[in-house]
Coordinates of C-alpha atoms and ligand atoms in Angstrom, one line a residue:
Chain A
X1 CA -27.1 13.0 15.2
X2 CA -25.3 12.3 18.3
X3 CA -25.8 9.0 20.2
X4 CA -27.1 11.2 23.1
X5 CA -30.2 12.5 22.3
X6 CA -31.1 9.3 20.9
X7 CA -30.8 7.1 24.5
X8 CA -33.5 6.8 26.5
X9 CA -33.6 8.8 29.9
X10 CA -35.1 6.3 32.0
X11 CA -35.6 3.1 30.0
X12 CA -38.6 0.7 30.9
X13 CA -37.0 -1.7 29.0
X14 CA -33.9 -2.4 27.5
X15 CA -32.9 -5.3 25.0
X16 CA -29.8 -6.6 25.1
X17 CA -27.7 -8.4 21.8
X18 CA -31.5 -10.3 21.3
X19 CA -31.6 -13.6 19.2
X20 CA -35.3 -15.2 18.4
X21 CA -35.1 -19.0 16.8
X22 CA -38.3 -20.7 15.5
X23 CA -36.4 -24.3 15.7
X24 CA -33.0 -23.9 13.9
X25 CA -34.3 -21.0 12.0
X26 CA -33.3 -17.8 13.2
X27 CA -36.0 -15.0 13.3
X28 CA -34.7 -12.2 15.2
X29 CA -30.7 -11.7 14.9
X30 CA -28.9 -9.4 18.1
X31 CA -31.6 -6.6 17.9
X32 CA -30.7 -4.4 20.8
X33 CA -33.2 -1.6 21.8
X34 CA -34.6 0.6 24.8
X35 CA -38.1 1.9 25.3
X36 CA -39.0 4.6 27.5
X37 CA -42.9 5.4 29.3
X38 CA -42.1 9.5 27.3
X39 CA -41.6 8.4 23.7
X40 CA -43.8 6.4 21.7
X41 CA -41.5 3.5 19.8
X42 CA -42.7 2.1 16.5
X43 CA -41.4 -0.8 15.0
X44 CA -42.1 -1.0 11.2
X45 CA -39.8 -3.7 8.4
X46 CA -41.3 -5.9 5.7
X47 CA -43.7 -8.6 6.4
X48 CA -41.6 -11.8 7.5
X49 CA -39.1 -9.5 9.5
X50 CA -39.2 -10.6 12.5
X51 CA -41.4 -7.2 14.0
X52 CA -44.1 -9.6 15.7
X53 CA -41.5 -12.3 17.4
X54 CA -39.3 -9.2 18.7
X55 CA -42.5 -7.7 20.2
X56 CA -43.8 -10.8 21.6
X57 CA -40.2 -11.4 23.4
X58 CA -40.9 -8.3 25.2
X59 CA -43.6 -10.3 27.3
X60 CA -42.4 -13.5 26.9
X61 CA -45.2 -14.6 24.1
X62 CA -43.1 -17.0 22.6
X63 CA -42.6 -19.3 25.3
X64 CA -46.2 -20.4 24.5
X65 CA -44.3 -22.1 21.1
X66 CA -42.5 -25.1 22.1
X67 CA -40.1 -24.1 19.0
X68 CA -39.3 -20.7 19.8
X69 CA -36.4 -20.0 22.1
X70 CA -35.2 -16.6 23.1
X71 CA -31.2 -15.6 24.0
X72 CA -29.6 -12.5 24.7
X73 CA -30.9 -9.7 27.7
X74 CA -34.3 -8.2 28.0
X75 CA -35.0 -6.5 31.6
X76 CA -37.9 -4.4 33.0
X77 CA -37.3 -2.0 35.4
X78 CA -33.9 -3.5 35.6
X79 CA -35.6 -6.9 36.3
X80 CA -34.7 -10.2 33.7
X81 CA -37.6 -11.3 32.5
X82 CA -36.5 -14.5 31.8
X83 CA -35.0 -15.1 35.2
X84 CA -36.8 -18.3 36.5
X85 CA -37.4 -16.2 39.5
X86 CA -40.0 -14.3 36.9
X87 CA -43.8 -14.8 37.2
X88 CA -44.3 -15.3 33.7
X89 CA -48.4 -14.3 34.6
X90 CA -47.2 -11.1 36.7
X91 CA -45.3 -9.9 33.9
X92 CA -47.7 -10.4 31.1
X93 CA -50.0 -8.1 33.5
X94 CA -47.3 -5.5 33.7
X95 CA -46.3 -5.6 29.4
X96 CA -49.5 -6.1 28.1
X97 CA -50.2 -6.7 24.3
X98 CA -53.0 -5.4 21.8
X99 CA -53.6 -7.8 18.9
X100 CA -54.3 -7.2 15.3
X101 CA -57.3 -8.5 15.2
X102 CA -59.4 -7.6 18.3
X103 CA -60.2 -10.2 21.0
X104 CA -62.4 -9.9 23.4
X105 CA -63.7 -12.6 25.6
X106 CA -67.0 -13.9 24.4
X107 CA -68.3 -12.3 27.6
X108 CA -70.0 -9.0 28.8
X109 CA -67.6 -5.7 28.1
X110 CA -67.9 -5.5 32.3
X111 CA -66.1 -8.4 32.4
X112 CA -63.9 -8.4 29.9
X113 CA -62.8 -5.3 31.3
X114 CA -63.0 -6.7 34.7
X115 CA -61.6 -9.9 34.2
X116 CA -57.6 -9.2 34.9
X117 CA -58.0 -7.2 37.7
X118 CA -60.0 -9.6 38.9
X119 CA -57.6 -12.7 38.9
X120 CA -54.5 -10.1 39.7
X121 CA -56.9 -9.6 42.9
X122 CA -56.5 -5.4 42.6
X123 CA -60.1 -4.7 43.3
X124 CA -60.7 -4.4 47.0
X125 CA -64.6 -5.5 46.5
X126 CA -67.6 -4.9 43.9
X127 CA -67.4 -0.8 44.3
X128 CA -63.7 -0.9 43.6
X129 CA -63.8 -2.7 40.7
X130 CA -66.7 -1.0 39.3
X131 CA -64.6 2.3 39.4
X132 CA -61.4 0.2 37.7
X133 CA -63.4 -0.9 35.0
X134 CA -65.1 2.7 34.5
X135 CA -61.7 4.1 34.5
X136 CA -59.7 1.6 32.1
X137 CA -63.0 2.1 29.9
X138 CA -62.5 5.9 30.1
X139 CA -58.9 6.0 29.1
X140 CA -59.6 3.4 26.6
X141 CA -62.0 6.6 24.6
X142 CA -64.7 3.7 25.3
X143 CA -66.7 4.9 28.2
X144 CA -69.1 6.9 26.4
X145 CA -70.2 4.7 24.3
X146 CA -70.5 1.5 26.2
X147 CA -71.7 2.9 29.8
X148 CA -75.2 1.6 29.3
X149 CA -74.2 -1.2 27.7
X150 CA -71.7 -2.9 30.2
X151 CA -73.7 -6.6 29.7
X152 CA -73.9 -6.9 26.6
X153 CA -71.0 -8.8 25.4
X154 CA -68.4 -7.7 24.0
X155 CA -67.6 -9.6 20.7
X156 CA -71.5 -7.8 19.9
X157 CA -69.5 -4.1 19.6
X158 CA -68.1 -3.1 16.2
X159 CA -64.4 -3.8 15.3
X160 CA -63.0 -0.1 16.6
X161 CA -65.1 -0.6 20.0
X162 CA -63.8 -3.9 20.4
X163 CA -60.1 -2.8 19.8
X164 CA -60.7 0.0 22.7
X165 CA -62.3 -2.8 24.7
X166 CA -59.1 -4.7 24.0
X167 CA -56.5 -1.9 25.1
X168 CA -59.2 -1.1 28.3
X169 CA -58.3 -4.4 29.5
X170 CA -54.7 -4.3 29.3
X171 CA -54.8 -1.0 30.9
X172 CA -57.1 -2.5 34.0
X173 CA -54.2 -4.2 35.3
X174 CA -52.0 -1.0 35.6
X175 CA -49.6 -2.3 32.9
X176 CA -46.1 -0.9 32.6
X177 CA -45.7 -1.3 29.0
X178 CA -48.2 -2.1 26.2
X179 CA -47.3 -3.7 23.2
X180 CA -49.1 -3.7 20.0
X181 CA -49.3 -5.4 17.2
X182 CA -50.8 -3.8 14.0
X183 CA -53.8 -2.9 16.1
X184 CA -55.9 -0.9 13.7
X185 CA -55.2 -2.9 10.7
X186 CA -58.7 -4.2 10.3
X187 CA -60.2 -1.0 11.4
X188 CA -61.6 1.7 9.1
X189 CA -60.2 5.5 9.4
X190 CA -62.0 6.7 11.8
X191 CA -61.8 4.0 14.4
X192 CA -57.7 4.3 13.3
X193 CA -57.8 7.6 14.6
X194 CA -59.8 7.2 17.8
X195 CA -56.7 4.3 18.5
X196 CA -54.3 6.6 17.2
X197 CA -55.6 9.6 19.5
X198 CA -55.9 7.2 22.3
X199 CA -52.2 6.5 22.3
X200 CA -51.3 10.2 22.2
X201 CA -53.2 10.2 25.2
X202 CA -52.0 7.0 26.8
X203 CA -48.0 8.6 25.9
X204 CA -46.5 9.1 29.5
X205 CA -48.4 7.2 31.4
X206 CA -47.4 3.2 29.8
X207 CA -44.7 2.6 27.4
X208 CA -46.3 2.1 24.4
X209 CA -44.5 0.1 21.4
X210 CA -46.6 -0.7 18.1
X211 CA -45.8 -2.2 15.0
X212 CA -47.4 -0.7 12.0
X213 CA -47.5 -1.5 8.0
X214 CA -48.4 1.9 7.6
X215 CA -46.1 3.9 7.5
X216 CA -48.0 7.3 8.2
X217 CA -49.4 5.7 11.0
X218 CA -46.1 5.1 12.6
X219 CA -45.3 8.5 11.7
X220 CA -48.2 10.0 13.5
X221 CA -48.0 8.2 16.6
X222 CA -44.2 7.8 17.6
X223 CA -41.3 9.3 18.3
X224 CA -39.4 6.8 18.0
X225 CA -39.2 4.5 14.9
X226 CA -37.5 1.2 14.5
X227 CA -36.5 -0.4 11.2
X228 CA -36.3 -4.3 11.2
X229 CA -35.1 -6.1 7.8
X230 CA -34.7 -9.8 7.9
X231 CA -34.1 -10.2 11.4
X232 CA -31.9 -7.8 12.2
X233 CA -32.6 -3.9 13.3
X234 CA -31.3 -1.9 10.4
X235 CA -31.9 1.5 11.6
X236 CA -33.0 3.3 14.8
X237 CA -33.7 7.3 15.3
X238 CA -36.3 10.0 15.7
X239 CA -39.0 9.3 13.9
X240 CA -39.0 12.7 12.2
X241 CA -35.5 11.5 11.2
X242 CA -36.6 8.7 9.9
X243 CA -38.8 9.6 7.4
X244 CA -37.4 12.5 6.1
X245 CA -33.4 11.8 5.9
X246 CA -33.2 8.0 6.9
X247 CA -29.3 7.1 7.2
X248 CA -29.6 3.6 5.7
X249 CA -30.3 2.7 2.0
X250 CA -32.3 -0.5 3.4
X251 CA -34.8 1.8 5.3
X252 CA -34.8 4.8 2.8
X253 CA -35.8 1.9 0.2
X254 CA -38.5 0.4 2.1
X255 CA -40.4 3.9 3.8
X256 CA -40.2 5.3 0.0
X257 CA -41.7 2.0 -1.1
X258 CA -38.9 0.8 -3.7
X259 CA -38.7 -2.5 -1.8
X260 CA -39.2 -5.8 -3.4
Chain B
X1 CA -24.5 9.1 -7.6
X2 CA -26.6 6.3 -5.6
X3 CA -28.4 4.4 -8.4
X4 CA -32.5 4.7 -8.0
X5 CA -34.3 2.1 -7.8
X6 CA -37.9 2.5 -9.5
X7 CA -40.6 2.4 -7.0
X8 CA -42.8 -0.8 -6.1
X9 CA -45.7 1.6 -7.8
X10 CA -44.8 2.5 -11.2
X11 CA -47.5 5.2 -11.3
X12 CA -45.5 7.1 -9.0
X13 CA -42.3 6.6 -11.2
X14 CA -44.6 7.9 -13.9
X15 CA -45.7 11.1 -11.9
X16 CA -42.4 11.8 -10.7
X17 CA -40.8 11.9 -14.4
X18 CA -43.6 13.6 -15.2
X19 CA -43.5 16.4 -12.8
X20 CA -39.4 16.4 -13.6
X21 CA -40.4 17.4 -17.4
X22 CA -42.4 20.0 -16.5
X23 CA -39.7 22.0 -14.3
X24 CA -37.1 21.0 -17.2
X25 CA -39.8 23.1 -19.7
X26 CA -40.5 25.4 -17.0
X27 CA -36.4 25.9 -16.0
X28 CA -36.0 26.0 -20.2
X29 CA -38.3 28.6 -21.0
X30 CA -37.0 30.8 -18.2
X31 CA -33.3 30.9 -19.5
X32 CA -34.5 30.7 -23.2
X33 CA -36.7 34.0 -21.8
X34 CA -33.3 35.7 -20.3
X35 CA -31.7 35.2 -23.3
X36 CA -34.4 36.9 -25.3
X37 CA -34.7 40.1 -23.3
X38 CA -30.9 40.6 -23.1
X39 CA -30.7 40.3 -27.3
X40 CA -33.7 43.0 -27.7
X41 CA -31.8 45.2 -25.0
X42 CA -28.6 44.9 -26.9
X43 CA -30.3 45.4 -30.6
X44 CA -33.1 47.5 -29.4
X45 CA -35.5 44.6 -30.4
X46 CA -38.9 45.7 -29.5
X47 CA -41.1 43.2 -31.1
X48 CA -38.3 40.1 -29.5
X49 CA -39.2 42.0 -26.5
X50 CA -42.5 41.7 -26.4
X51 CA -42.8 38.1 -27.3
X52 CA -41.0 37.7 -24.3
X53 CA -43.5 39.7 -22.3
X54 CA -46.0 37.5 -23.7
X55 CA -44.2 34.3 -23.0
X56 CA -44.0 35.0 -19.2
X57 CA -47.6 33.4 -19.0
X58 CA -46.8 30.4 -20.6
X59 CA -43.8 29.9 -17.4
X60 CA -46.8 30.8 -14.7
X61 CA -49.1 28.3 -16.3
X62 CA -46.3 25.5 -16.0
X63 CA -45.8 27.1 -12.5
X64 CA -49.7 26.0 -11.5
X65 CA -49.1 22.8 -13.4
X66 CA -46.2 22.0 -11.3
X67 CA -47.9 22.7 -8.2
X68 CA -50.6 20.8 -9.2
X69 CA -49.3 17.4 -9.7
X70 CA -46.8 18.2 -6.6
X71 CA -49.9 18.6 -4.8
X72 CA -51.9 15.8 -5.9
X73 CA -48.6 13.4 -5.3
X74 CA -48.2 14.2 -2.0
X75 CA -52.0 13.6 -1.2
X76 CA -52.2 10.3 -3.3
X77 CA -48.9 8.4 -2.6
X78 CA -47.7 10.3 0.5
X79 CA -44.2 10.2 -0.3
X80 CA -40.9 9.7 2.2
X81 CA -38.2 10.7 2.6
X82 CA -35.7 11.2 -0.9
X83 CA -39.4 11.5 -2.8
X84 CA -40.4 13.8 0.0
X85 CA -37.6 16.3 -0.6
X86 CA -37.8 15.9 -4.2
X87 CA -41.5 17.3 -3.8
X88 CA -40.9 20.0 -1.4
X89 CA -37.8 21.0 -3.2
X90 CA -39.9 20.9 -6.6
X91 CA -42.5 23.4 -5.3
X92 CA -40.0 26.2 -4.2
X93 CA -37.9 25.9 -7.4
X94 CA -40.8 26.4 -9.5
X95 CA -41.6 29.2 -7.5
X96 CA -38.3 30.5 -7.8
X97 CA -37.9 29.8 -11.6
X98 CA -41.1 32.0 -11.7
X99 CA -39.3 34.6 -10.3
X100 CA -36.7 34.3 -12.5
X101 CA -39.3 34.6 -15.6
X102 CA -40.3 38.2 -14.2
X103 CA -36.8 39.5 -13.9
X104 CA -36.7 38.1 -17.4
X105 CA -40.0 40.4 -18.5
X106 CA -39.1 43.3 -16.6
X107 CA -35.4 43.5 -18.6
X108 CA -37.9 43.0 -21.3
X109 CA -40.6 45.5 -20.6
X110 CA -37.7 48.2 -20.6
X111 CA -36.7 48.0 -23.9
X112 CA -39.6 49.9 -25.0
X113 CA -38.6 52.8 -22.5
X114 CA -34.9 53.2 -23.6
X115 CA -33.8 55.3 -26.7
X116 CA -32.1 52.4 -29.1
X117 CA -30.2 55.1 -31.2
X118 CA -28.7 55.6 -27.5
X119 CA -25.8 52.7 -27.3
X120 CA -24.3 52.6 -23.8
X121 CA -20.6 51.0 -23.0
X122 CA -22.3 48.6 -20.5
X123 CA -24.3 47.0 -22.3
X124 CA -21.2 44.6 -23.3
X125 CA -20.6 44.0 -19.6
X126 CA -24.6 43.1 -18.9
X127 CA -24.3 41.0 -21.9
X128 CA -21.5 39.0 -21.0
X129 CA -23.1 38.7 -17.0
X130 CA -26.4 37.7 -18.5
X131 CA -24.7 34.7 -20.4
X132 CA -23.4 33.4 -17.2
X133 CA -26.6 34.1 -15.3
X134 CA -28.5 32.2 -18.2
X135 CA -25.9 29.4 -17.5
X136 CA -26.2 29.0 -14.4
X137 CA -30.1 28.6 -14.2
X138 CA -29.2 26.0 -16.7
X139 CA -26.9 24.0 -14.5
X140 CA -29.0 24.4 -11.2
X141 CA -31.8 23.3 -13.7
X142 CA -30.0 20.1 -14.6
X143 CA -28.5 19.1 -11.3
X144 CA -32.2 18.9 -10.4
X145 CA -32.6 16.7 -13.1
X146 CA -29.4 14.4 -12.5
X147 CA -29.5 15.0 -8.8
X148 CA -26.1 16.2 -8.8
X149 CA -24.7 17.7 -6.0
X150 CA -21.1 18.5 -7.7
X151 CA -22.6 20.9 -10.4
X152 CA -25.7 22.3 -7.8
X153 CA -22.5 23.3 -5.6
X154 CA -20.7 24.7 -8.6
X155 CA -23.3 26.8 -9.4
X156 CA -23.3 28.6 -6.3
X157 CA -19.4 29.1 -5.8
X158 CA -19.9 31.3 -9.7
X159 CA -22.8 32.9 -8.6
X160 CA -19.6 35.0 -6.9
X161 CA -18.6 36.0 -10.4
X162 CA -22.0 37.4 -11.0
X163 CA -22.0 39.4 -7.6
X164 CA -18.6 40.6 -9.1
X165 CA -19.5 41.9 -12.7
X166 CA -22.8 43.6 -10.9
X167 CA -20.3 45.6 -9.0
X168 CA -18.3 46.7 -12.1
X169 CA -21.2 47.0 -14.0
X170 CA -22.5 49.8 -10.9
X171 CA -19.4 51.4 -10.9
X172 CA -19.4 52.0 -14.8
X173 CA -22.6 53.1 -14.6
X174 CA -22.4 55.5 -12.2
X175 CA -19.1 56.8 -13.7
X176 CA -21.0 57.3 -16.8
X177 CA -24.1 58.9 -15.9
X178 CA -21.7 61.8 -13.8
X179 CA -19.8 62.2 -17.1
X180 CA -23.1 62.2 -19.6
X181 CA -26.0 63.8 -17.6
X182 CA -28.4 63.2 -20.9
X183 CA -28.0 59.5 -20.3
X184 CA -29.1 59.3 -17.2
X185 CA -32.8 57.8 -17.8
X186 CA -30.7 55.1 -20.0
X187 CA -28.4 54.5 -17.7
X188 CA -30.7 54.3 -14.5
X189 CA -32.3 51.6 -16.4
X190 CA -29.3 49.7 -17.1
X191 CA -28.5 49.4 -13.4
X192 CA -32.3 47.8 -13.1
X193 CA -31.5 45.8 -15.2
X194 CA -27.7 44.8 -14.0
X195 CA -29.3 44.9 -10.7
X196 CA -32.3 42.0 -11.9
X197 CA -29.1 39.6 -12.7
X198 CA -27.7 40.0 -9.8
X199 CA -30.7 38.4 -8.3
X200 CA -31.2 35.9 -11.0
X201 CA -28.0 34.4 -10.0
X202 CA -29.1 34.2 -6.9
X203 CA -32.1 32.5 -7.5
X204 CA -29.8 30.1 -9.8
X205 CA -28.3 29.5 -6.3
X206 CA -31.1 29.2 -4.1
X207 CA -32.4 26.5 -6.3
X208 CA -28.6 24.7 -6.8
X209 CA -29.1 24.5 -2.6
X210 CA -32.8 23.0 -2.9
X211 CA -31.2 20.9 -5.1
X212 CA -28.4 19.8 -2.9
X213 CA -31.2 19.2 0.6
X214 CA -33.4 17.3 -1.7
X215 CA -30.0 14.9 -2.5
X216 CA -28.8 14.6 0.7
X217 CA -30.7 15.6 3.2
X218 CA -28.1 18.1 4.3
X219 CA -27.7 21.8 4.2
X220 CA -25.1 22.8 2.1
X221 CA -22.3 24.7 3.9
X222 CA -22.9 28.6 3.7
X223 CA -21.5 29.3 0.4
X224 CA -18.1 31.9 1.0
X225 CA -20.4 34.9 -0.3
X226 CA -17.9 37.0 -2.8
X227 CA -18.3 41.3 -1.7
X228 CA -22.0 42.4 -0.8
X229 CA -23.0 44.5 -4.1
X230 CA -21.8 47.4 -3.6
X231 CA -25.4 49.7 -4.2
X232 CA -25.6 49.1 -0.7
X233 CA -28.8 47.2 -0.8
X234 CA -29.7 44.8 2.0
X235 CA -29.9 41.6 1.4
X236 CA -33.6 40.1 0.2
X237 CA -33.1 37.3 1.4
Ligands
LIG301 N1 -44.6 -19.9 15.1 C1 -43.6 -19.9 14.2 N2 -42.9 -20.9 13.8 C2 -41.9 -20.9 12.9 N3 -41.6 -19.8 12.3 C3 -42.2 -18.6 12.6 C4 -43.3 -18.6 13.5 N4 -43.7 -17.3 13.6 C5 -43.0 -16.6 12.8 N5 -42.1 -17.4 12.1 C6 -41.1 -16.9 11.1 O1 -40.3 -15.9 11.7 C7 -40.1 -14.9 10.8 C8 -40.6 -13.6 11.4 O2 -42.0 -13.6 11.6 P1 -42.8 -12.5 12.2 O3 -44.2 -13.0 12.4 O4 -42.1 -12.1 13.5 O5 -42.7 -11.3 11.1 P2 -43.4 -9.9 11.1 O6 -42.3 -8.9 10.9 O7 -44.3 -9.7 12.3 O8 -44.3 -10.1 9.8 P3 -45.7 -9.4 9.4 O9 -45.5 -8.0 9.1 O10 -46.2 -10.2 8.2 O11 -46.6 -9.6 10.6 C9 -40.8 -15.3 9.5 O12 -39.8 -15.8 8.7 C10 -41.8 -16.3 10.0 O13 -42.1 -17.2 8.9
LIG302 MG1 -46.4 -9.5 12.5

């Protein structure tokens, strides 16, 4: 494989020689990567790896740890995100992030919907945001089920529903990027799918990265897969590369499950 | 040869070896068949011919088996990568090495047809280009097993030999049925039979380059084909 046709035409965001430390300990080691609004990336690696503190980087997560300090480049749109000229709660509205356990607000699913557009003033008045938080519901494959149930709240829908509540209100702010983290790890199979479809669907529009333990999952839904082994990014490619011809004995080890 | 590792699951380990037995039995059976049909041609052996006949079902039942356990491994452990090629490639050899066992009962099947007081000058010839046929399932067989690329890539660089003795067993053949006309039904089935060889050794090959994809990954290099048998048969493949 040539290094052309794996860059990135028009990267949304580009990582730079990355370094993550927890204190003195050193969690993510020069991890360099692009990710682009056409391909889905996934990031997959043992448990400890370093997948979650890389992804919460991207959006600058970790600054909420008084331990955790970030070197190295990461840009959107061109833009340094941790340039002190960067509104920290601007950018977390454009690279929004989908849990592993879903969140909602213990509030109605209209306002958890409606809450981020709401305090990122986008809704011009109450018929404006109605139509927002239809169309965030909509994309989130949640409409149907919840339109007659907008005030109920939302922690009262099951685990799937609340997980497609969780990614409608990251899409209501008209994100750029969406992160996620294991989302569908405490869903069953079905509500998997319906997340899994939904980011087929959402492909194009946001870029998406996810990190998965499974590793079918990440071969369903990306394009794109990263490896990650004790900090460092062992292997990059096409995910149909990946997981049928991987280059590195680290990755071929762990996606054929001889690790540990 | 990369040294590997056993798998986090050892059931998978155990269905892996497992399915690797059976192709090994399978692969076995299919040269042991050859070898059986080309010693009743030679001696005229009907009833060796006929247990070979009989044997051919014993190679499709192993055949099923195969595909059965491939089957169920790829929907229960949903393997990756190396164990993903190793599947895929297990399922088209055992449908090659089928092949191979029919060749096998149609040499055997035309024993009964041919006149054994009737000794022909090729049979030497087809003798001597079944034992290298019968070899080289054999080492495509074990470089499966072993995962070796070196002997999988041997195999098809002297599947050229075959294509060669298949054109001098034609040529004799034809020479001979000009020069004894009685011969001819013989004869005609002696070229069948040269002709079922010729495409065992290809089969040896097709499964020596499974073999080699299933290793590395790769497709191995088109293999410096030796002169197209000269029947002037297309290509089957
Ligand atoms: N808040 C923290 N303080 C100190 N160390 C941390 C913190 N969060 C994570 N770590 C350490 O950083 C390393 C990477 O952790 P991280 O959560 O990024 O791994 P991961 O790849 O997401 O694992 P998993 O698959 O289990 O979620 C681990 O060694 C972990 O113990
Ligand atoms: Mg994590």
């Amino acid at each position: 494989m040539t290094h052309d046709e794996l860059t990135i035409a028009n990267p949304k965001m580009k990582a730079e020689g990355v370094d993550v430390f927890y204190g003195a300990k050193q969690a993510i080691n020069n991890v360099s990567i692009d990710v682009g609004t056409d391909l889905v990336t996934a990031f997959i690696g043992p448990s400890g790896c370093g997948k979650s503190t890389f992804l919460r980087s991207l959006n600058r997560m970790n600054d909420t740890l008084a331990s955790a300090r970030v070197t190295g480049k990461i840009t959107l749109e061109g833009e340094d995100i941790y340039a002190p000229s960067m509104d920290v709660v601007q950018l977390r509205a454009r690279v929004g992030m989908v849990f592993q356990k879903p969140n909602p607000f213990p509030k109605s699913v209209y306002d958890n919907v409606a809450y981020g557009p709401r305090i990122h003033g986008l809704a011009a008045g109450k018929a404006d945001l109605d139509l927002i938080v239809e169309r965030a519901l909509v994309r989130a494959g949640l409409w149907d089920e919840v339109k007659d149930r907008l005030g109920e709240s939302g922690t009262a829908l099951s685990g799937g529903q609340q997980q497609r509540l969780c990614i409608a209100r990251a899409i209501a702010v008209n994100p750029e990027v969406i992160l996620m983290d294991e989302p569908c790890s405490a869903l069953d199979p079905i509500a998997t799918a319906k997340i899994e479809d939904l980011i087929h669907e959402l492909r194009g529009k946001y870029a998406i990265v996810i990190v998965t333990h499974n590793m079918q999952q990440a071969a369903r839904v990306s394009q794109r897969t990263a490896f990650f082994h004790l900090g460092t990014l062992v292997e990059y490619g096409k995910t149909a590369d990946i997981f049928t011809n991987p280059k590195q004995d680290r990755t071929k080890d762990y996606i054929t499950g001889r690790y540990g | 040869m990369a040294i590997i590792n056993e798998h986090t699951v050892k059931a998978f380990d155990a269905d892996l070896n497992r399915l690797r037995g059976l192709i090994s039995e399978m692969g076995g059976r299919a040269e042991q068949a050859l070898i059986q049909a080309m010693s009743a041609l030679a001696n005229g052996d009907r009833p060796l011919a006929a247990e070979v006949v009989e044997g051919d079902k014993a190679i499709d039942a192993l055949e099923t088996e195969v595909e059965r356990l491939a089957v169920q491994t790829i929907a229960l452990r949903a393997p990756m990568a190396d164990d993903l090629r190793e599947m895929i490639a297990a399922l088209k050899i055992v449908s090659v090495v089928e092949r191979i066992g029919d060749y096998a009962k149609n040499i055997a099947k035309r024993v009964a047809l041919m006149d054994p007081a009737r000794s022909i000058e090729a049979i030497p010839l087809l003798t001597s280009m079944s034992s290298l046929v019968a070899e080289l399932i054999h080492d495509a067989l074990d470089s499966f097993a072993a995962r070796d690329t070196e002997l999988a890539l041997r195999v098809t660089v002297r599947d050229k030999t075959v294509d060669d003795f298949y054109n001098s067993i034609f040529r004799t053949l034809v020479t001979f049925m000009m020069e004894n006309p009685r011969h001819i039904t013989e004869s005609a089935h002696l070229l069948f039979v040269a002709k079922n060889l010729e495409r065992m050794g290809d089969h040896a090959t097709n499964i020596a380059e499974m073999v080699y994809y299933a290793v590395t990954g790769e497709r191995m290099e088109e293999r410096e084909r030796g002169e197209q048998p000269e029947d002037g048969a297309a290509e089957q493949e």
